PDB file of C-alpha atoms in Angstrom:
ATOM      1  CA  GLU T   1      25.940   4.438  49.723  1.00 52.00           C
ATOM      2  CA  THR T   2      27.793   1.570  47.988  1.00 72.00           C
ATOM      3  CA  GLY T   3      29.993   2.877  44.756  1.00 93.00           C
ATOM      4  CA  VAL T   4      28.586   0.630  42.254  1.00 97.00           C
ATOM      5  CA  THR T   5      25.470  -1.374  42.623  1.00 97.00           C
ATOM      6  CA  GLN T   6      23.738  -4.134  40.471  1.00 98.00           C
ATOM      7  CA  THR T   7      20.478  -5.661  40.716  1.00 97.00           C
ATOM      8  CA  PRO T   8      19.504  -8.418  40.497  1.00 97.00           C
ATOM      9  CA  ARG T   9      22.315 -10.178  42.100  1.00 97.00           C
ATOM     10  CA  HIS T  10      20.973 -13.621  41.046  1.00 97.00           C
ATOM     11  CA  LEU T  11      18.786 -14.307  37.785  1.00 96.00           C
ATOM     12  CA  VAL T  12      17.468 -17.356  36.631  1.00 96.00           C
ATOM     13  CA  MET T  13      15.762 -17.411  33.095  1.00 93.00           C
ATOM     14  CA  GLY T  14      14.414 -19.595  30.291  1.00 90.00           C
ATOM     15  CA  MET T  15      15.905 -19.029  26.590  1.00 89.00           C
ATOM     16  CA  THR T  16      12.704 -17.316  25.753  1.00 88.00           C
ATOM     17  CA  ASN T  17      12.483 -14.761  28.503  1.00 89.00           C
ATOM     18  CA  LYS T  18      13.193 -11.056  28.550  1.00 94.00           C
ATOM     19  CA  LYS T  19      15.069  -9.713  31.505  1.00 95.00           C
ATOM     20  CA  SER T  20      17.225  -6.609  32.324  1.00 97.00           C
ATOM     21  CA  LEU T  21      20.160  -6.191  34.332  1.00 98.00           C
ATOM     22  CA  LYS T  22      20.508  -2.712  36.193  1.00 98.00           C
ATOM     23  CA  CYS T  23      23.819  -1.153  37.251  1.00 98.00           C
ATOM     24  CA  GLU T  24      24.072   2.248  39.201  1.00 98.00           C
ATOM     25  CA  GLN T  25      26.956   4.154  40.346  1.00 97.00           C
ATOM     26  CA  HIS T  26      27.173   6.731  42.908  1.00 95.00           C
ATOM     27  CA  LEU T  27      30.705   7.775  42.361  1.00 94.00           C
ATOM     28  CA  GLY T  28      30.540  10.720  39.875  1.00 92.00           C
ATOM     29  CA  HIS T  29      32.125   8.672  36.882  1.00 92.00           C
ATOM     30  CA  ASN T  30      31.502   9.200  33.711  1.00 90.00           C
ATOM     31  CA  ALA T  31      32.224   5.986  31.872  1.00 91.00           C
ATOM     32  CA  MET T  32      30.494   2.481  32.743  1.00 93.00           C
ATOM     33  CA  TYR T  33      31.155  -0.736  31.480  1.00 93.00           C
ATOM     34  CA  TRP T  34      29.623  -4.387  31.305  1.00 95.00           C
ATOM     35  CA  TYR T  35      31.826  -7.376  31.385  1.00 95.00           C
ATOM     36  CA  LYS T  36      31.060 -10.975  31.333  1.00 96.00           C
ATOM     37  CA  GLN T  37      33.057 -13.410  33.494  1.00 95.00           C
ATOM     38  CA  SER T  38      33.023 -17.105  32.971  1.00 93.00           C
ATOM     39  CA  ALA T  39      34.538 -20.093  34.966  1.00 87.00           C
ATOM     40  CA  LYS T  40      38.100 -20.174  34.557  1.00 80.00           C
ATOM     41  CA  LYS T  41      38.144 -17.231  31.773  1.00 87.00           C
ATOM     42  CA  PRO T  42      39.425 -13.476  32.011  1.00 89.00           C
ATOM     43  CA  LEU T  43      36.912 -11.084  32.099  1.00 92.00           C
ATOM     44  CA  GLU T  44      35.658 -10.102  28.642  1.00 92.00           C
ATOM     45  CA  LEU T  45      34.532  -6.476  28.054  1.00 91.00           C
ATOM     46  CA  MET T  46      31.194  -6.392  26.203  1.00 93.00           C
ATOM     47  CA  PHE T  47      30.218  -2.876  26.023  1.00 93.00           C
ATOM     48  CA  VAL T  48      31.741   0.604  26.842  1.00 91.00           C
ATOM     49  CA  TYR T  49      29.818   3.939  27.354  1.00 91.00           C
ATOM     50  CA  SER T  50      31.657   7.208  27.917  1.00 86.00           C
ATOM     51  CA  LEU T  51      30.109  10.346  28.608  1.00 80.00           C
ATOM     52  CA  GLU T  52      26.552   8.420  27.838  1.00 79.00           C
ATOM     53  CA  GLU T  53      27.814   7.535  24.311  1.00 81.00           C
ATOM     54  CA  ARG T  54      28.640   3.788  23.439  1.00 81.00           C
ATOM     55  CA  VAL T  55      32.458   3.702  22.413  1.00 79.00           C
ATOM     56  CA  GLU T  56      32.722  -0.262  22.304  1.00 75.00           C
ATOM     57  CA  ASN T  57      30.770  -3.235  21.311  1.00 73.00           C
ATOM     58  CA  ASN T  58      33.082  -6.014  21.273  1.00 74.00           C
ATOM     59  CA  SER T  59      31.319  -8.486  18.710  1.00 84.00           C
ATOM     60  CA  VAL T  60      28.550  -9.114  21.334  1.00 92.00           C
ATOM     61  CA  PRO T  61      25.448 -11.011  20.164  1.00 93.00           C
ATOM     62  CA  SER T  62      22.511  -8.935  19.394  1.00 93.00           C
ATOM     63  CA  ARG T  63      20.588 -10.864  22.034  1.00 95.00           C
ATOM     64  CA  PHE T  64      22.481  -8.594  24.731  1.00 96.00           C
ATOM     65  CA  SER T  65      21.407  -4.921  24.110  1.00 95.00           C
ATOM     66  CA  PRO T  66      22.708  -2.166  26.446  1.00 95.00           C
ATOM     67  CA  GLU T  67      21.304   1.231  27.324  1.00 95.00           C
ATOM     68  CA  CYS T  68      22.720   4.124  29.104  1.00 94.00           C
ATOM     69  CA  PRO T  69      20.242   6.735  29.753  1.00 94.00           C
ATOM     70  CA  ASN T  70      22.408   8.769  32.107  1.00 93.00           C
ATOM     71  CA  SER T  71      26.190   8.870  33.449  1.00 91.00           C
ATOM     72  CA  SER T  72      24.965   6.986  36.706  1.00 95.00           C
ATOM     73  CA  HIS T  73      22.810   4.141  35.073  1.00 96.00           C
ATOM     74  CA  LEU T  74      23.605   1.208  32.686  1.00 97.00           C
ATOM     75  CA  PHE T  75      21.236  -1.538  31.893  1.00 97.00           C
ATOM     76  CA  LEU T  76      21.804  -4.509  29.984  1.00 97.00           C
ATOM     77  CA  HIS T  77      18.702  -6.038  28.336  1.00 97.00           C
ATOM     78  CA  LEU T  78      18.669  -9.838  27.471  1.00 96.00           C
ATOM     79  CA  HIS T  79      16.614 -11.824  25.059  1.00 94.00           C
ATOM     80  CA  THR T  80      16.468 -15.256  23.650  1.00 93.00           C
ATOM     81  CA  LEU T  81      19.641 -15.908  25.349  1.00 94.00           C
ATOM     82  CA  GLN T  82      21.587 -19.379  25.202  1.00 94.00           C
ATOM     83  CA  PRO T  83      22.615 -21.699  27.899  1.00 94.00           C
ATOM     84  CA  GLU T  84      26.346 -20.702  27.419  1.00 94.00           C
ATOM     85  CA  ASP T  85      25.600 -17.191  28.290  1.00 96.00           C
ATOM     86  CA  SER T  86      25.196 -18.395  31.749  1.00 96.00           C
ATOM     87  CA  ALA T  87      28.016 -16.290  33.717  1.00 96.00           C
ATOM     88  CA  LEU T  88      28.780 -13.463  36.230  1.00 96.00           C
ATOM     89  CA  TYR T  89      27.998 -10.291  34.443  1.00 98.00           C
ATOM     90  CA  LEU T  90      30.017  -7.291  36.011  1.00 97.00           C
ATOM     91  CA  CYS T  91      29.189  -3.643  35.807  1.00 97.00           C
ATOM     92  CA  ALA T  92      32.007  -1.293  36.427  1.00 95.00           C
ATOM     93  CA  SER T  93      32.518   2.536  36.280  1.00 93.00           C
ATOM     94  CA  SER T  94      35.864   4.860  35.819  1.00 90.00           C
ATOM     95  CA  GLN T  95      36.726   8.467  34.906  1.00 85.00           C
ATOM     96  CA  ALA T  96      37.063   8.541  31.244  1.00 72.00           C
ATOM     97  CA  ASN T  97      39.210  11.939  30.650  1.00 62.00           C
ATOM     98  CA  GLY T  98      42.207  10.190  29.270  1.00 57.00           C
ATOM     99  CA  GLY T  99      44.695   7.766  30.546  1.00 58.00           C
ATOM    100  CA  ALA T 100      43.842   4.547  32.233  1.00 63.00           C
ATOM    101  CA  HIS T 101      42.009   4.864  35.389  1.00 73.00           C
ATOM    102  CA  GLU T 102      40.828   2.284  38.177  1.00 83.00           C
ATOM    103  CA  GLN T 103      37.788   0.625  37.384  1.00 89.00           C
ATOM    104  CA  PHE T 104      35.316  -0.003  40.396  1.00 92.00           C
ATOM    105  CA  PHE T 105      33.042  -3.073  39.892  1.00 95.00           C
ATOM    106  CA  GLY T 106      29.644  -3.890  41.284  1.00 96.00           C
ATOM    107  CA  PRO T 107      29.040  -7.212  42.979  1.00 96.00           C
ATOM    108  CA  GLY T 108      27.727  -8.712  39.642  1.00 97.00           C
ATOM    109  CA  THR T 109      24.345 -10.636  38.586  1.00 97.00           C
ATOM    110  CA  ARG T 110      25.044 -14.206  38.499  1.00 96.00           C
ATOM    111  CA  LEU T 111      22.796 -15.346  35.422  1.00 97.00           C
ATOM    112  CA  THR T 112      21.945 -19.072  34.844  1.00 96.00           C
ATOM    113  CA  VAL T 113      19.945 -19.671  31.258  1.00 95.00           C
ATOM    114  CA  LEU T 114      18.197 -22.729  31.442  1.00 92.00           C
TER     115      LEU T 114
ATOM    116  CA  ARG O   1      48.408 -15.621  21.731  1.00 69.00           C
ATOM    117  CA  LYS O   2      46.574 -14.310  24.852  1.00 77.00           C
ATOM    118  CA  GLU O   3      47.154 -10.509  25.499  1.00 89.00           C
ATOM    119  CA  VAL O   4      47.411 -11.305  29.230  1.00 94.00           C
ATOM    120  CA  GLU O   5      48.747 -14.839  30.315  1.00 94.00           C
ATOM    121  CA  GLN O   6      48.958 -15.937  34.125  1.00 95.00           C
ATOM    122  CA  ASP O   7      49.772 -19.190  35.723  1.00 90.00           C
ATOM    123  CA  PRO O   8      46.252 -20.269  37.046  1.00 90.00           C
ATOM    124  CA  GLY O   9      47.865 -21.900  40.097  1.00 90.00           C
ATOM    125  CA  PRO O  10      46.593 -22.757  42.822  1.00 94.00           C
ATOM    126  CA  PHE O  11      49.396 -21.587  44.786  1.00 96.00           C
ATOM    127  CA  ASN O  12      49.230 -23.254  48.248  1.00 96.00           C
ATOM    128  CA  VAL O  13      51.262 -21.702  50.830  1.00 97.00           C
ATOM    129  CA  PRO O  14      51.543 -21.548  54.811  1.00 97.00           C
ATOM    130  CA  GLU O  15      50.843 -18.776  56.678  1.00 98.00           C
ATOM    131  CA  GLY O  16      53.944 -16.586  56.983  1.00 98.00           C
ATOM    132  CA  ALA O  17      55.452 -17.606  53.649  1.00 97.00           C
ATOM    133  CA  THR O  18      56.311 -15.723  50.852  1.00 98.00           C
ATOM    134  CA  VAL O  19      54.606 -16.228  47.443  1.00 97.00           C
ATOM    135  CA  ALA O  20      55.289 -14.797  44.137  1.00 97.00           C
ATOM    136  CA  PHE O  21      53.909 -15.035  40.593  1.00 97.00           C
ATOM    137  CA  ASN O  22      54.124 -13.537  37.403  1.00 96.00           C
ATOM    138  CA  CYS O  23      52.040 -12.268  34.421  1.00 96.00           C
ATOM    139  CA  THR O  24      52.930 -11.652  30.778  1.00 96.00           C
ATOM    140  CA  TYR O  25      51.617  -9.360  28.265  1.00 95.00           C
ATOM    141  CA  SER O  26      51.633  -9.578  24.268  1.00 93.00           C
ATOM    142  CA  ASN O  27      51.335  -5.787  23.669  1.00 90.00           C
ATOM    143  CA  SER O  28      54.638  -4.004  23.831  1.00 89.00           C
ATOM    144  CA  ALA O  29      52.727  -0.841  23.649  1.00 88.00           C
ATOM    145  CA  SER O  30      51.107  -1.299  26.918  1.00 88.00           C
ATOM    146  CA  GLN O  31      51.129   1.464  29.436  1.00 86.00           C
ATOM    147  CA  SER O  32      49.460   0.781  32.704  1.00 89.00           C
ATOM    148  CA  PHE O  33      49.507  -2.127  34.655  1.00 93.00           C
ATOM    149  CA  PHE O  34      47.399  -3.226  37.923  1.00 94.00           C
ATOM    150  CA  TRP O  35      46.933  -5.977  39.945  1.00 96.00           C
ATOM    151  CA  TYR O  36      43.352  -6.659  41.224  1.00 96.00           C
ATOM    152  CA  ARG O  37      42.018  -9.114  43.663  1.00 97.00           C
ATOM    153  CA  GLN O  38      38.958 -11.311  43.442  1.00 96.00           C
ATOM    154  CA  ASP O  39      37.658 -13.093  46.274  1.00 95.00           C
ATOM    155  CA  CYS O  40      35.569 -16.271  45.764  1.00 91.00           C
ATOM    156  CA  ARG O  41      31.913 -14.885  44.282  1.00 86.00           C
ATOM    157  CA  LYS O  42      32.925 -11.303  44.686  1.00 91.00           C
ATOM    158  CA  GLU O  43      33.852  -8.494  42.333  1.00 94.00           C
ATOM    159  CA  PRO O  44      37.380  -7.571  41.621  1.00 95.00           C
ATOM    160  CA  LYS O  45      38.793  -4.826  43.385  1.00 94.00           C
ATOM    161  CA  LEU O  46      42.200  -2.803  42.729  1.00 93.00           C
ATOM    162  CA  LEU O  47      45.057  -4.153  44.766  1.00 96.00           C
ATOM    163  CA  MET O  48      47.581  -1.916  43.603  1.00 94.00           C
ATOM    164  CA  SER O  49      48.944  -0.162  40.411  1.00 91.00           C
ATOM    165  CA  VAL O  50      52.274  -1.302  39.129  1.00 93.00           C
ATOM    166  CA  TYR O  51      54.886   1.413  38.400  1.00 87.00           C
ATOM    167  CA  SER O  52      58.180   1.000  36.338  1.00 88.00           C
ATOM    168  CA  SER O  53      60.339   1.502  39.305  1.00 88.00           C
ATOM    169  CA  GLY O  54      58.444  -1.267  41.135  1.00 89.00           C
ATOM    170  CA  ASN O  55      56.474  -0.529  44.228  1.00 93.00           C
ATOM    171  CA  GLU O  56      55.460  -1.696  47.480  1.00 94.00           C
ATOM    172  CA  ASP O  57      52.323  -1.486  49.467  1.00 94.00           C
ATOM    173  CA  GLY O  58      52.933  -3.060  53.048  1.00 96.00           C
ATOM    174  CA  ARG O  59      53.384  -6.812  52.387  1.00 98.00           C
ATOM    175  CA  PHE O  60      52.797  -6.694  48.777  1.00 98.00           C
ATOM    176  CA  THR O  61      55.402  -5.836  46.207  1.00 97.00           C
ATOM    177  CA  ALA O  62      54.846  -5.264  42.239  1.00 97.00           C
ATOM    178  CA  GLN O  63      57.471  -5.286  39.781  1.00 96.00           C
ATOM    179  CA  LEU O  64      57.298  -4.388  36.113  1.00 96.00           C
ATOM    180  CA  ASN O  65      59.861  -5.686  33.454  1.00 95.00           C
ATOM    181  CA  ARG O  66      59.198  -3.845  30.188  1.00 94.00           C
ATOM    182  CA  ALA O  67      62.065  -5.823  28.334  1.00 94.00           C
ATOM    183  CA  SER O  68      60.608  -9.083  28.860  1.00 95.00           C
ATOM    184  CA  GLN O  69      56.888  -7.823  29.027  1.00 95.00           C
ATOM    185  CA  TYR O  70      55.949  -9.061  32.568  1.00 95.00           C
ATOM    186  CA  ILE O  71      54.877  -7.871  35.736  1.00 96.00           C
ATOM    187  CA  SER O  72      54.894  -9.854  39.000  1.00 97.00           C
ATOM    188  CA  LEU O  73      53.483  -9.737  42.194  1.00 98.00           C
ATOM    189  CA  LEU O  74      54.905 -10.810  45.856  1.00 98.00           C
ATOM    190  CA  ILE O  75      53.281 -11.129  49.030  1.00 98.00           C
ATOM    191  CA  ARG O  76      55.360 -11.546  52.333  1.00 98.00           C
ATOM    192  CA  ASP O  77      54.280 -12.756  55.358  1.00 98.00           C
ATOM    193  CA  SER O  78      51.209 -14.312  54.120  1.00 98.00           C
ATOM    194  CA  LYS O  79      47.970 -14.110  55.915  1.00 98.00           C
ATOM    195  CA  LEU O  80      44.680 -16.259  55.750  1.00 97.00           C
ATOM    196  CA  SER O  81      42.833 -13.236  54.338  1.00 97.00           C
ATOM    197  CA  ASP O  82      45.210 -13.093  51.331  1.00 98.00           C
ATOM    198  CA  SER O  83      43.679 -16.038  49.730  1.00 97.00           C
ATOM    199  CA  ALA O  84      42.052 -14.808  46.730  1.00 97.00           C
ATOM    200  CA  THR O  85      42.649 -14.870  42.839  1.00 96.00           C
ATOM    201  CA  TYR O  86      44.807 -12.248  41.768  1.00 97.00           C
ATOM    202  CA  LEU O  87      44.087 -10.857  38.315  1.00 96.00           C
ATOM    203  CA  CYS O  88      46.877  -9.092  36.148  1.00 96.00           C
ATOM    204  CA  VAL O  89      45.214  -6.015  34.189  1.00 94.00           C
ATOM    205  CA  VAL O  90      47.018  -4.284  31.417  1.00 92.00           C
ATOM    206  CA  THR O  91      45.996  -1.457  29.390  1.00 87.00           C
ATOM    207  CA  GLY O  92      46.981   1.069  26.882  1.00 77.00           C
ATOM    208  CA  ASN O  93      46.566   4.771  27.312  1.00 67.00           C
ATOM    209  CA  ASP O  94      42.711   4.440  27.121  1.00 69.00           C
ATOM    210  CA  TYR O  95      39.859   3.045  29.087  1.00 70.00           C
ATOM    211  CA  LYS O  96      40.191  -0.702  28.133  1.00 78.00           C
ATOM    212  CA  LEU O  97      41.687  -3.096  30.365  1.00 84.00           C
ATOM    213  CA  SER O  98      42.701  -6.729  29.538  1.00 90.00           C
ATOM    214  CA  PHE O  99      42.497  -8.920  32.065  1.00 92.00           C
ATOM    215  CA  GLY O 100      44.319 -12.117  32.853  1.00 94.00           C
ATOM    216  CA  ALA O 101      42.401 -15.323  33.924  1.00 93.00           C
ATOM    217  CA  GLY O 102      43.705 -14.794  37.309  1.00 95.00           C
ATOM    218  CA  THR O 103      46.201 -16.827  39.787  1.00 96.00           C
ATOM    219  CA  THR O 104      44.697 -18.491  42.720  1.00 96.00           C
ATOM    220  CA  VAL O 105      46.463 -18.390  46.073  1.00 97.00           C
ATOM    221  CA  THR O 106      45.333 -20.365  49.004  1.00 97.00           C
ATOM    222  CA  VAL O 107      47.081 -19.607  52.355  1.00 97.00           C
ATOM    223  CA  ARG O 108      46.586 -22.345  54.972  1.00 96.00           C
ATOM    224  CA  ALA O 109      46.858 -22.262  58.637  1.00 94.00           C
TER     225      ALA O 109
END
């Protein structure tokens, strides 16, 4: 079983649509992350969940809404997105018991907003 | 000033060559340093951690210079499969990783 999986891998949506991105980790980690990666830009941390509690929300617009029902699953609910939200959305997981730990990334969802 | 800055490249090198590049970071309190590798249209994967004393992993050597606040990566005997974007990652003593925009390396036959 692949460590971190994401679905869908590709998504095209209109600005009025509502969709959700799903992430699942099979590594026994207790922290999960959403990142946005736009072309030629550094990864931008969007949200962090540690032990199923949201511990970070990096001034992300409310049209992005995360959900973490348990330590293995993470969702990103999308609604009324803008074309500039088109990017690669990466999910990652790690251990959250203090200190910096390697983060394992999923393959990402490539999102296009028309 | 960006938290983590990298020369975007690209560094175009022939097979067998040595290529090296740096990354600078702005937060002097940073504690942990990593190099991640990202292949085209794929997710980032950890290449190696960077230790204070410097460390090697096969053909890859990483160095840390705290005084000047930079880390470096050197690749010896480049292979075609080394073609990728190398991401510099810096963190304090918590879960937050700060990524550079990446340095692109292209190894040609």
